[in-house]
Amino acid sequence: MSAAAIAQVVEALNVETDPQVWALTFKTAGVDFLQFSASAYRCIILIAGPIGKLTVLGIKTISPHLQAKAQSAWDWQKRQPNEVLAMELGFTLLLLLLYALKRFITRKRYMPRLKRWFQQQKRKIQSKYDQAIERVRTVNSTLAVVLPHLFFLLLSSSLLYFVPSLVGWVAEDLQGVAVMSVIYPTLGSVQSDATALASEILSVEVGDDMSAALRYWVVFGVVSAVYGFLSLLPLATRLCPSVDPTTTSSAKMLFFLYLHSPLDGTALLYKHVCPLALRLADSAAGSKGGRAGGDALDAFISKLTSLLALARMVGLCGEGTRSKADAVLRESLSVVPALVCLGMPSYFVEFGILWSSLLVPAANSARANTNVDLEVTGAMQSQSRWIKYWIAFSVSSCVLGLTAPWWSWAPFSTHFTLLFYVALSIPGMGLVDRIFGVILNELVGWGMISGDGLRGYEVGRDTVIVRGLRAISTHSKKKPPPIKTEDDREEKDAVKTKSE
C-alpha cells in the first residue's frame, strides 16, 4: 500500500462520515467476502476432482498387490507347523507385555522409589555396623579392625559347608555372581556418571562417588585378570581337578559380596592392588624406559605424527581428524601386546583378551583415580572416561556371553572378540561413547535414571522394544513388490528370444 493510500485511510478514519457511507462500506465488504468464498469453493472443487480420481486409481492399482501379498502371507502362515505359530504368538505377546510393563514402571516411578528404598536400607545397615564397630573399638582397637573380617570369613565358610546347594543355587541359577560382580556395580557407576553429566558444577560429592566406583573396577579388573590367567594355565587345572564348578561360583559370589559389604573390602584390596596397577599403567602408557623397545616405538609414533602433520598441511585431512588419529595412535601403544596375539592360536588369544579388556583399563583407571596433577574438572573427566568404559565392557561382556552359543563355532571368533575389546579399550575410537549412549537411552526409557540435563548425549524415551515395534509396523507399511503375471512372463520371454 502506497503512502498516499495510507494517508487517505487515516484521513477517512479521522473524519466523521454519514451512517449511510458506513452501511455501504460494510455491504461492499460482505459482497467481496461472498465472492471470495465462492471462488475458493470453485478452486477446491476443481482441484479435488482430479485428486480424487488419482486416489481412486491408485487404490485400484495397489489393492490387487495388497490382496496378493496378504494371501501369500496367509498361505505361508498356514503352512507353518503349530510350534512355529506358537513361537510367533509368544514373541509378539512378549513384546507387548514388555512394552506395557515399561509404561507401567515408568508411570508409577517404581525404579526411583526402589532406588531410594535401597539407599535408605544401605545407610541404616552402614550406621548399625559403624555403631557396633565403635563399641568394639572402645574395648580393643585391633579387635575392631580384625573381628569383622574374621566374622565374614567364618560366616561364608559355614554357608559353603552346611548349605552348599542353596548358595550354589543362588550363585548359578539366580545369577548371583553376575549380579554382585557386574550388574549391581554397573548400575551404581551409571548413576554416578549420569550425576556428573547432569551437574553443571562438579561437586566433591560426585567426585567421591566416581572415585569409589573406579576403585571397585580397578580391583575387579586385576582380580578377574589374575583368575582368568590362572584358569588358562594347564598346571592350575591339574592341581585343582576336583573343585566343583558350583563351589567355585559360590566362592566368587561371596567374594564380590565381601567387596560390596559394609566391611569395605574394595578399599582394603585397592590399597594392595593400586601400586601394581600404577606400575602397569606406566608400562602400558609407553613412558620411556617403562617398556621393552620403548625408544623404537616412540620414534615410530613420532614419525607417524609427523606424517599426520604433513597431511594436515597439504589438506589431506582436517585438524580434528589429525588430532583424533594422533590420540588413537598414542592410546593404542598399551594394547600392542594384545595385538601380537592375533597371529597366534585361540588359546594364546585368550591372554590378549585378558590384557586388553581387564589389565590395561584397570591400570588406566588407577592412574585416573590417583592423578592429582590435574585440576578437579580434568580429573573427573578422566574418571568419567574410564567409568564409561567399564559400563560398556560389562554390558558387552554380558551380551557376548549370552550369545556365545550362536557365534563361538565360527572360525577366528576369539580373534574378532580380541579386536572388539581392543577397539573398546581405546577411548579415541569412539566405540565406548556409542555403547554408553545406547545404555543411557535404555535406562532413561525404563525410568531407572532421569534423562534431564545429560550433557553431550541425545537421550530419547524409546527403548529397544519400542523401536522394534515401530520398525515392524514401518516394515509392514512398505509397498509390496509388483506381481508378475503370465502376460509379463510371456512378454519377457519374447523380448529375450528376439534379442537372441
Short mmCIF file of C-alpha atoms in Angstrom, two decimals:
data_model
loop_
_atom_site.label_atom_id
_atom_site.label_comp_id
_atom_site.label_asym_id
_atom_site.label_seq_id
_atom_site.Cartn_x
_atom_site.Cartn_y
_atom_site.Cartn_z
CA MET A 1 0.00 0.00 0.00
CA SER A 2 1.39 3.39 -1.01
CA ALA A 3 1.86 6.36 1.30
CA ALA A 4 -0.95 8.28 -0.40
CA ALA A 5 -3.41 5.43 0.19
CA ILE A 6 -2.38 5.20 3.84
CA ALA A 7 -2.89 8.95 4.20
CA GLN A 8 -6.35 8.70 2.68
CA VAL A 9 -7.29 5.87 5.09
CA VAL A 10 -6.06 7.85 8.09
CA GLU A 11 -7.95 10.95 6.91
CA ALA A 12 -11.11 8.90 6.39
CA LEU A 13 -10.89 7.48 9.91
CA ASN A 14 -10.39 10.91 11.45
CA VAL A 15 -13.36 12.48 9.66
CA GLU A 16 -16.87 11.82 10.85
CA THR A 17 -18.84 10.23 7.99
CA ASP A 18 -22.51 9.70 7.29
CA PRO A 19 -24.09 6.39 8.57
CA GLN A 20 -25.14 5.63 5.01
CA VAL A 21 -21.49 5.60 3.99
CA TRP A 22 -20.69 3.08 6.75
CA ALA A 23 -23.59 0.86 5.67
CA LEU A 24 -22.43 0.93 2.06
CA THR A 25 -18.90 0.07 3.17
CA PHE A 26 -19.98 -2.98 5.17
CA LYS A 27 -22.25 -4.10 2.33
CA THR A 28 -19.39 -3.92 -0.13
CA ALA A 29 -17.13 -5.88 2.25
CA GLY A 30 -19.78 -8.60 2.64
CA VAL A 31 -20.23 -8.93 -1.11
CA ASP A 32 -16.46 -9.17 -1.60
CA PHE A 33 -16.21 -11.88 1.09
CA LEU A 34 -19.01 -13.91 -0.57
CA GLN A 35 -17.34 -13.63 -3.95
CA PHE A 36 -14.00 -14.73 -2.45
CA SER A 37 -15.66 -17.72 -0.74
CA ALA A 38 -17.35 -18.76 -3.98
CA SER A 39 -14.05 -18.51 -5.87
CA ALA A 40 -12.23 -20.57 -3.22
CA TYR A 41 -15.01 -23.17 -3.26
CA ARG A 42 -14.80 -23.49 -7.06
CA CYS A 43 -10.99 -23.83 -6.81
CA ILE A 44 -11.28 -26.57 -4.20
CA ILE A 45 -13.89 -28.40 -6.30
CA LEU A 46 -11.72 -28.16 -9.41
CA ILE A 47 -8.64 -29.47 -7.54
CA ALA A 48 -10.45 -32.15 -5.55
CA GLY A 49 -11.86 -33.79 -8.67
CA PRO A 50 -8.51 -34.84 -10.24
CA ILE A 51 -7.02 -35.66 -6.83
CA GLY A 52 -9.99 -37.91 -6.03
CA LYS A 53 -9.71 -39.65 -9.40
CA LEU A 54 -5.98 -40.21 -8.89
CA THR A 55 -6.63 -41.56 -5.39
CA VAL A 56 -9.25 -44.00 -6.66
CA LEU A 57 -6.95 -45.07 -9.48
CA GLY A 58 -4.09 -45.62 -7.01
CA ILE A 59 -6.28 -47.70 -4.72
CA LYS A 60 -7.45 -49.79 -7.68
CA THR A 61 -3.83 -50.32 -8.74
CA ILE A 62 -2.45 -51.16 -5.32
CA SER A 63 -5.33 -53.23 -3.98
CA PRO A 64 -4.57 -56.35 -6.12
CA HIS A 65 -0.97 -56.27 -4.95
CA LEU A 66 -2.03 -55.88 -1.34
CA GLN A 67 -4.54 -58.70 -1.65
CA ALA A 68 -1.98 -60.98 -3.28
CA LYS A 69 0.62 -60.09 -0.64
CA ALA A 70 -1.82 -60.75 2.18
CA GLN A 71 -2.90 -64.02 0.56
CA SER A 72 0.70 -65.21 0.15
CA ALA A 73 1.49 -64.27 3.76
CA TRP A 74 -1.63 -66.09 4.94
CA ASP A 75 -0.74 -69.19 2.88
CA TRP A 76 2.78 -69.15 4.30
CA GLN A 77 1.39 -68.91 7.81
CA LYS A 78 -0.97 -71.82 7.17
CA ARG A 79 1.93 -73.99 6.01
CA GLN A 80 3.86 -73.45 9.24
CA PRO A 81 3.66 -76.09 12.00
CA ASN A 82 1.89 -75.34 15.24
CA GLU A 83 5.20 -74.94 17.10
CA VAL A 84 6.27 -72.06 14.86
CA LEU A 85 2.88 -70.38 15.19
CA ALA A 86 3.09 -70.71 18.97
CA MET A 87 6.59 -69.16 18.94
CA GLU A 88 5.40 -66.23 16.80
CA LEU A 89 2.42 -65.62 19.03
CA GLY A 90 4.55 -65.90 22.17
CA PHE A 91 7.17 -63.49 20.81
CA THR A 92 4.50 -60.92 19.88
CA LEU A 93 2.83 -61.23 23.26
CA LEU A 94 6.21 -60.91 24.97
CA LEU A 95 6.95 -57.65 23.13
CA LEU A 96 3.53 -56.26 24.02
CA LEU A 97 3.93 -57.38 27.64
CA LEU A 98 7.36 -55.76 27.93
CA TYR A 99 6.03 -52.56 26.37
CA ALA A 100 3.12 -52.49 28.81
CA LEU A 101 5.50 -53.26 31.69
CA LYS A 102 7.80 -50.44 30.61
CA ARG A 103 4.91 -47.95 30.54
CA PHE A 104 3.64 -49.18 33.91
CA ILE A 105 7.07 -48.95 35.56
CA THR A 106 7.73 -45.50 34.11
CA ARG A 107 4.30 -44.15 35.08
CA LYS A 108 4.39 -45.48 38.65
CA ARG A 109 8.07 -44.47 39.07
CA TYR A 110 8.96 -47.80 40.65
CA MET A 111 12.65 -47.57 39.80
CA PRO A 112 13.35 -44.26 41.59
CA ARG A 113 11.29 -45.41 44.58
CA LEU A 114 13.11 -48.74 44.70
CA LYS A 115 16.46 -46.97 44.44
CA ARG A 116 15.61 -44.59 47.30
CA TRP A 117 14.43 -47.50 49.46
CA PHE A 118 17.61 -49.45 48.75
CA GLN A 119 19.81 -46.45 49.58
CA GLN A 120 17.94 -45.93 52.86
CA GLN A 121 18.40 -49.57 53.86
CA LYS A 122 22.06 -49.40 52.90
CA ARG A 123 22.57 -46.31 55.07
CA LYS A 124 20.79 -47.98 58.00
CA ILE A 125 22.97 -51.08 57.76
CA GLN A 126 26.11 -48.96 57.47
CA SER A 127 25.06 -46.91 60.53
CA LYS A 128 24.40 -50.01 62.64
CA TYR A 129 27.71 -51.51 61.54
CA ASP A 130 29.61 -48.33 62.46
CA GLN A 131 27.94 -48.25 65.88
CA ALA A 132 28.86 -51.88 66.56
CA ILE A 133 32.46 -51.31 65.48
CA GLU A 134 32.67 -48.23 67.69
CA ARG A 135 31.59 -50.28 70.69
CA VAL A 136 34.23 -52.91 69.96
CA ARG A 137 36.86 -50.20 69.44
CA THR A 138 36.30 -48.94 72.98
CA VAL A 139 37.45 -52.37 74.17
CA ASN A 140 40.27 -53.11 71.73
CA SER A 141 41.14 -51.20 68.54
CA THR A 142 42.96 -54.15 66.94
CA LEU A 143 39.99 -56.42 67.58
CA ALA A 144 37.68 -53.84 65.96
CA VAL A 145 39.77 -53.99 62.78
CA VAL A 146 40.18 -57.77 62.53
CA LEU A 147 36.93 -59.11 64.02
CA PRO A 148 34.50 -58.08 61.20
CA HIS A 149 36.64 -59.73 58.53
CA LEU A 150 37.04 -62.90 60.57
CA PHE A 151 33.30 -62.98 61.20
CA PHE A 152 32.55 -62.65 57.47
CA LEU A 153 35.06 -65.41 56.68
CA LEU A 154 33.50 -67.68 59.30
CA LEU A 155 30.00 -66.97 58.02
CA SER A 156 31.00 -67.64 54.40
CA SER A 157 32.74 -70.89 55.32
CA SER A 158 29.70 -72.01 57.31
CA LEU A 159 27.39 -71.34 54.37
CA LEU A 160 29.63 -73.25 51.98
CA TYR A 161 29.88 -76.17 54.41
CA PHE A 162 26.32 -76.50 55.70
CA VAL A 163 24.14 -75.26 52.81
CA PRO A 164 26.28 -75.54 49.67
CA SER A 165 23.31 -76.39 47.46
CA LEU A 166 21.42 -73.24 48.50
CA VAL A 167 24.44 -70.98 47.94
CA GLY A 168 25.14 -72.69 44.61
CA TRP A 169 21.53 -72.24 43.55
CA VAL A 170 21.70 -68.51 44.30
CA ALA A 171 25.09 -68.16 42.59
CA GLU A 172 24.26 -70.08 39.40
CA ASP A 173 20.50 -70.37 38.89
CA LEU A 174 19.70 -66.88 40.19
CA GLN A 175 22.85 -65.42 38.56
CA GLY A 176 24.19 -64.21 41.89
CA VAL A 177 27.74 -63.97 40.54
CA ALA A 178 26.69 -61.75 37.63
CA VAL A 179 24.52 -59.58 39.87
CA MET A 180 27.18 -58.98 42.53
CA SER A 181 30.16 -58.66 40.18
CA VAL A 182 28.75 -56.80 37.17
CA ILE A 183 25.08 -55.74 37.30
CA TYR A 184 24.98 -54.01 40.70
CA PRO A 185 28.27 -52.07 40.29
CA THR A 186 27.34 -51.18 36.71
CA LEU A 187 24.07 -49.56 37.81
CA GLY A 188 25.94 -47.67 40.52
CA SER A 189 28.55 -46.50 38.01
CA VAL A 190 25.86 -45.36 35.57
CA GLN A 191 24.19 -43.38 38.34
CA SER A 192 27.43 -41.69 39.42
CA ASP A 193 28.45 -40.84 35.87
CA ALA A 194 24.95 -39.64 34.95
CA THR A 195 25.01 -37.38 38.02
CA ALA A 196 28.34 -35.97 36.88
CA LEU A 197 26.99 -35.38 33.38
CA ALA A 198 23.89 -33.64 34.69
CA SER A 199 25.69 -31.39 37.18
CA GLU A 200 26.94 -28.10 35.82
CA ILE A 201 29.20 -27.60 38.85
CA LEU A 202 31.20 -30.76 39.54
CA SER A 203 30.93 -31.13 43.29
CA VAL A 204 33.23 -33.02 45.62
CA GLU A 205 30.46 -35.47 46.49
CA VAL A 206 30.09 -36.51 42.84
CA GLY A 207 33.86 -36.89 42.61
CA ASP A 208 33.88 -39.17 45.64
CA ASP A 209 31.19 -41.37 44.09
CA MET A 210 33.16 -41.67 40.87
CA SER A 211 36.37 -42.45 42.77
CA ALA A 212 34.60 -45.18 44.76
CA ALA A 213 33.20 -46.67 41.55
CA LEU A 214 36.62 -46.65 39.90
CA ARG A 215 38.24 -48.28 42.94
CA TYR A 216 35.89 -51.23 42.59
CA TRP A 217 36.54 -51.55 38.87
CA VAL A 218 40.30 -51.50 39.41
CA VAL A 219 40.00 -54.34 41.92
CA PHE A 220 37.57 -56.17 39.64
CA GLY A 221 39.86 -55.85 36.61
CA VAL A 222 43.03 -57.03 38.35
CA VAL A 223 41.36 -59.88 40.28
CA SER A 224 39.42 -61.08 37.22
CA ALA A 225 42.55 -60.95 35.06
CA VAL A 226 44.57 -62.95 37.62
CA TYR A 227 41.77 -65.51 37.97
CA GLY A 228 41.42 -65.81 34.19
CA PHE A 229 45.19 -66.16 33.77
CA LEU A 230 45.39 -68.95 36.36
CA SER A 231 42.37 -70.75 34.89
CA LEU A 232 44.07 -70.80 31.48
CA LEU A 233 47.23 -72.41 32.82
CA PRO A 234 47.28 -76.22 32.44
CA LEU A 235 49.20 -76.56 35.71
CA ALA A 236 46.41 -74.87 37.70
CA THR A 237 43.75 -77.14 36.20
CA ARG A 238 45.85 -80.19 37.02
CA LEU A 239 46.46 -79.11 40.61
CA CYS A 240 42.77 -78.44 41.24
CA PRO A 241 40.89 -81.02 39.16
CA SER A 242 38.37 -81.96 41.83
CA VAL A 243 37.00 -78.47 42.57
CA ASP A 244 33.27 -78.38 41.88
CA PRO A 245 32.23 -75.56 39.50
CA THR A 246 29.28 -74.82 41.77
CA THR A 247 31.63 -74.32 44.71
CA THR A 248 33.77 -72.00 42.59
CA SER A 249 30.72 -69.93 41.63
CA SER A 250 29.61 -69.77 45.26
CA ALA A 251 33.04 -68.60 46.40
CA LYS A 252 33.10 -65.92 43.68
CA MET A 253 29.68 -64.64 44.71
CA LEU A 254 30.71 -64.43 48.37
CA PHE A 255 33.94 -62.67 47.39
CA PHE A 256 32.09 -59.95 45.46
CA LEU A 257 29.58 -59.70 48.29
CA TYR A 258 32.55 -59.01 50.58
CA LEU A 259 33.66 -56.19 48.27
CA HIS A 260 30.22 -54.52 48.47
CA SER A 261 29.62 -55.19 52.17
CA PRO A 262 30.00 -52.54 54.92
CA LEU A 263 33.42 -54.07 55.61
CA ASP A 264 34.61 -52.05 52.59
CA GLY A 265 36.68 -54.86 51.17
CA THR A 266 37.15 -52.85 47.99
CA ALA A 267 39.17 -50.16 49.79
CA LEU A 268 41.25 -52.81 51.58
CA LEU A 269 42.17 -54.64 48.38
CA TYR A 270 42.61 -51.40 46.44
CA LYS A 271 45.49 -50.39 48.71
CA HIS A 272 47.37 -53.53 47.65
CA VAL A 273 46.25 -53.65 44.02
CA CYS A 274 46.69 -49.96 43.16
CA PRO A 275 50.55 -49.90 43.22
CA LEU A 276 50.67 -52.90 40.90
CA ALA A 277 48.11 -51.29 38.59
CA LEU A 278 50.02 -47.98 38.57
CA ARG A 279 53.26 -49.72 37.59
CA LEU A 280 51.35 -51.49 34.86
CA ALA A 281 49.86 -48.15 33.77
CA ASP A 282 53.33 -46.60 33.48
CA SER A 283 54.41 -49.57 31.36
CA ALA A 284 51.27 -49.59 29.24
CA ALA A 285 51.32 -45.82 28.74
CA GLY A 286 54.55 -46.08 26.79
CA SER A 287 56.79 -43.97 29.03
CA LYS A 288 60.42 -44.09 28.09
CA GLY A 289 62.15 -46.91 29.83
CA GLY A 290 58.82 -48.26 31.04
CA ARG A 291 58.63 -50.99 28.42
CA ALA A 292 60.89 -53.03 26.23
CA GLY A 293 61.59 -51.31 22.93
CA GLY A 294 60.08 -48.10 24.18
CA ASP A 295 62.55 -45.87 22.30
CA ALA A 296 61.82 -47.62 18.99
CA LEU A 297 58.07 -47.30 19.48
CA ASP A 298 58.41 -43.65 20.47
CA ALA A 299 60.43 -42.99 17.32
CA PHE A 300 57.82 -44.80 15.22
CA ILE A 301 54.98 -42.82 16.78
CA SER A 302 56.84 -39.54 16.28
CA LYS A 303 57.29 -40.35 12.58
CA LEU A 304 53.60 -41.16 12.21
CA THR A 305 52.75 -37.91 14.00
CA SER A 306 54.97 -36.01 11.57
CA LEU A 307 53.22 -37.69 8.64
CA LEU A 308 49.83 -36.71 10.07
CA ALA A 309 51.02 -33.12 10.48
CA LEU A 310 52.23 -33.13 6.86
CA ALA A 311 48.86 -34.50 5.70
CA ARG A 312 47.18 -31.70 7.62
CA MET A 313 49.39 -29.10 5.94
CA VAL A 314 48.67 -30.33 2.40
CA GLY A 315 44.95 -30.58 3.12
CA LEU A 316 44.52 -34.36 3.07
CA CYS A 317 42.84 -34.31 6.50
CA GLY A 318 41.40 -31.78 8.89
CA GLU A 319 42.69 -30.73 12.28
CA GLY A 320 40.05 -32.81 14.08
CA THR A 321 40.96 -35.93 12.11
CA ARG A 322 44.66 -35.37 12.73
CA SER A 323 44.26 -34.91 16.49
CA LYS A 324 41.93 -37.91 16.74
CA ALA A 325 44.33 -40.13 14.78
CA ASP A 326 47.22 -38.92 16.93
CA ALA A 327 45.29 -39.75 20.13
CA VAL A 328 44.33 -43.20 18.82
CA LEU A 329 47.96 -43.96 17.91
CA ARG A 330 49.25 -43.00 21.35
CA GLU A 331 46.47 -44.85 23.17
CA SER A 332 46.98 -47.98 21.06
CA LEU A 333 50.52 -48.42 22.41
CA SER A 334 49.13 -50.02 25.56
CA VAL A 335 47.40 -52.81 23.61
CA VAL A 336 50.35 -53.73 21.39
CA PRO A 337 50.99 -56.97 23.37
CA ALA A 338 47.37 -57.97 22.78
CA LEU A 339 47.63 -57.23 19.05
CA VAL A 340 50.68 -59.50 18.83
CA CYS A 341 48.42 -62.39 19.90
CA LEU A 342 46.33 -62.02 16.73
CA GLY A 343 48.84 -64.14 14.83
CA MET A 344 48.64 -66.96 17.38
CA PRO A 345 46.13 -69.78 18.05
CA SER A 346 42.96 -69.12 20.00
CA TYR A 347 44.46 -70.33 23.28
CA PHE A 348 47.04 -67.53 23.28
CA VAL A 349 44.45 -65.00 22.05
CA GLU A 350 42.65 -65.52 25.39
CA PHE A 351 45.67 -63.96 27.14
CA GLY A 352 45.44 -60.98 24.79
CA ILE A 353 41.76 -60.56 25.69
CA LEU A 354 42.65 -60.51 29.40
CA TRP A 355 45.34 -57.90 28.74
CA SER A 356 43.26 -55.55 26.58
CA SER A 357 39.90 -55.84 28.36
CA LEU A 358 40.92 -56.05 32.03
CA LEU A 359 44.53 -55.22 32.85
CA VAL A 360 45.10 -52.16 30.67
CA PRO A 361 41.76 -50.49 31.58
CA ALA A 362 42.35 -51.28 35.27
CA ALA A 363 45.78 -49.67 35.05
CA ASN A 364 44.46 -46.56 33.31
CA SER A 365 41.58 -46.35 35.79
CA ALA A 366 44.01 -46.47 38.72
CA ARG A 367 46.08 -43.72 37.16
CA ALA A 368 42.97 -41.58 36.56
CA ASN A 369 41.84 -42.18 40.14
CA THR A 370 45.15 -41.17 41.70
CA ASN A 371 46.18 -38.40 39.31
CA VAL A 372 46.45 -35.30 41.49
CA ASP A 373 48.30 -33.16 38.95
CA LEU A 374 45.12 -32.32 37.03
CA GLU A 375 42.58 -29.83 38.23
CA VAL A 376 39.31 -31.14 39.62
CA THR A 377 37.35 -30.85 36.38
CA GLY A 378 40.04 -32.55 34.29
CA ALA A 379 40.47 -35.35 36.83
CA MET A 380 36.73 -36.02 36.92
CA GLN A 381 36.56 -36.06 33.12
CA SER A 382 39.31 -38.68 33.10
CA GLN A 383 37.46 -40.72 35.73
CA SER A 384 34.21 -40.44 33.79
CA ARG A 385 36.01 -41.60 30.67
CA TRP A 386 37.02 -44.89 32.25
CA ILE A 387 33.76 -45.39 34.14
CA LYS A 388 32.06 -45.29 30.75
CA TYR A 389 34.48 -47.95 29.56
CA TRP A 390 33.66 -50.30 32.44
CA ILE A 391 29.94 -49.81 31.89
CA ALA A 392 30.30 -50.58 28.18
CA PHE A 393 32.58 -53.53 28.98
CA SER A 394 30.09 -55.02 31.45
CA VAL A 395 27.14 -54.80 29.07
CA SER A 396 29.18 -56.03 26.10
CA SER A 397 30.55 -58.98 28.09
CA CYS A 398 27.05 -59.98 29.18
CA VAL A 399 25.75 -59.77 25.60
CA LEU A 400 28.71 -61.74 24.23
CA GLY A 401 28.34 -64.36 26.95
CA LEU A 402 24.62 -64.82 26.31
CA THR A 403 25.06 -65.04 22.53
CA ALA A 404 28.24 -67.16 22.61
CA PRO A 405 26.48 -70.41 21.51
CA TRP A 406 25.41 -68.66 18.29
CA TRP A 407 28.81 -67.37 17.14
CA SER A 408 31.53 -69.23 19.08
CA TRP A 409 31.57 -72.03 16.48
CA ALA A 410 32.68 -69.61 13.74
CA PRO A 411 36.37 -69.59 12.72
CA PHE A 412 38.50 -66.87 14.32
CA SER A 413 35.66 -65.88 16.66
CA THR A 414 38.18 -65.43 19.50
CA HIS A 415 40.34 -63.20 17.30
CA PHE A 416 37.37 -60.98 16.42
CA THR A 417 36.49 -60.81 20.12
CA LEU A 418 40.01 -59.58 20.83
CA LEU A 419 39.68 -56.92 18.12
CA PHE A 420 36.40 -55.78 19.66
CA TYR A 421 37.94 -55.40 23.13
CA VAL A 422 40.97 -53.63 21.68
CA ALA A 423 38.70 -51.11 19.96
CA LEU A 424 36.72 -50.77 23.19
CA SER A 425 39.81 -50.14 25.32
CA ILE A 426 40.97 -47.26 23.09
CA PRO A 427 38.70 -44.33 24.03
CA GLY A 428 39.68 -42.38 20.93
CA MET A 429 37.91 -44.93 18.72
CA GLY A 430 34.53 -43.68 19.97
CA LEU A 431 33.03 -47.14 20.49
CA VAL A 432 32.62 -46.60 24.23
CA ASP A 433 30.59 -43.41 23.75
CA ARG A 434 28.24 -45.13 21.29
CA ILE A 435 27.57 -48.09 23.60
CA PHE A 436 27.23 -45.80 26.62
CA GLY A 437 24.70 -43.66 24.75
CA VAL A 438 22.59 -46.74 23.98
CA ILE A 439 22.74 -47.85 27.63
CA LEU A 440 21.72 -44.38 28.83
CA ASN A 441 18.80 -44.36 26.40
CA GLU A 442 17.58 -47.74 27.69
CA LEU A 443 17.89 -46.77 31.35
CA VAL A 444 16.09 -43.47 30.80
CA GLY A 445 13.39 -45.24 28.79
CA TRP A 446 12.78 -47.74 31.61
CA GLY A 447 12.72 -44.96 34.20
CA MET A 448 15.84 -46.12 36.08
CA ILE A 449 17.56 -42.75 35.82
CA SER A 450 16.40 -39.27 34.89
CA GLY A 451 17.18 -38.06 31.40
CA ASP A 452 17.08 -34.36 32.27
CA GLY A 453 20.30 -32.42 31.85
CA LEU A 454 22.52 -35.19 30.45
CA ARG A 455 25.08 -33.08 28.65
CA GLY A 456 26.63 -34.50 25.48
CA TYR A 457 24.02 -37.21 24.85
CA GLU A 458 20.74 -37.07 22.96
CA VAL A 459 18.61 -39.32 25.13
CA GLY A 460 15.12 -40.26 23.97
CA ARG A 461 12.27 -42.02 25.70
CA ASP A 462 12.04 -45.04 23.38
CA THR A 463 13.63 -48.34 24.38
CA VAL A 464 14.74 -51.14 22.09
CA ILE A 465 11.31 -52.76 22.43
CA VAL A 466 9.50 -49.61 21.31
CA ARG A 467 11.90 -49.10 18.40
CA GLY A 468 11.49 -52.76 17.43
CA LEU A 469 7.71 -52.48 17.40
CA ARG A 470 7.95 -49.27 15.37
CA ALA A 471 10.33 -50.94 12.89
CA ILE A 472 7.94 -53.88 12.50
CA SER A 473 4.99 -51.56 11.88
CA THR A 474 7.02 -49.47 9.40
CA HIS A 475 8.17 -52.57 7.56
CA SER A 476 4.60 -53.81 7.27
CA LYS A 477 3.56 -50.50 5.65
CA LYS A 478 6.14 -50.72 2.85
CA LYS A 479 4.80 -51.02 -0.68
CA PRO A 480 4.95 -54.65 -1.81
CA PRO A 481 6.82 -55.56 -5.00
CA PRO A 482 4.75 -55.83 -8.19
CA ILE A 483 3.30 -59.23 -9.00
CA LYS A 484 4.42 -60.76 -12.26
CA THR A 485 1.52 -62.14 -14.29
CA GLU A 486 1.58 -64.64 -17.15
CA ASP A 487 1.44 -61.82 -19.72
CA ASP A 488 4.54 -60.23 -18.17
CA ARG A 489 6.42 -63.52 -18.32
CA GLU A 490 5.42 -64.14 -21.94
CA GLU A 491 6.46 -60.62 -22.90
CA LYS A 492 9.81 -61.07 -21.14
CA ASP A 493 10.41 -64.41 -22.93
CA ALA A 494 9.51 -62.83 -26.28
CA VAL A 495 11.97 -59.97 -25.72
CA LYS A 496 14.68 -62.44 -24.69
CA THR A 497 14.05 -64.63 -27.78
CA LYS A 498 14.12 -61.60 -30.09
CA SER A 499 17.43 -60.41 -28.61
CA GLU A 500 18.99 -63.84 -29.13
#
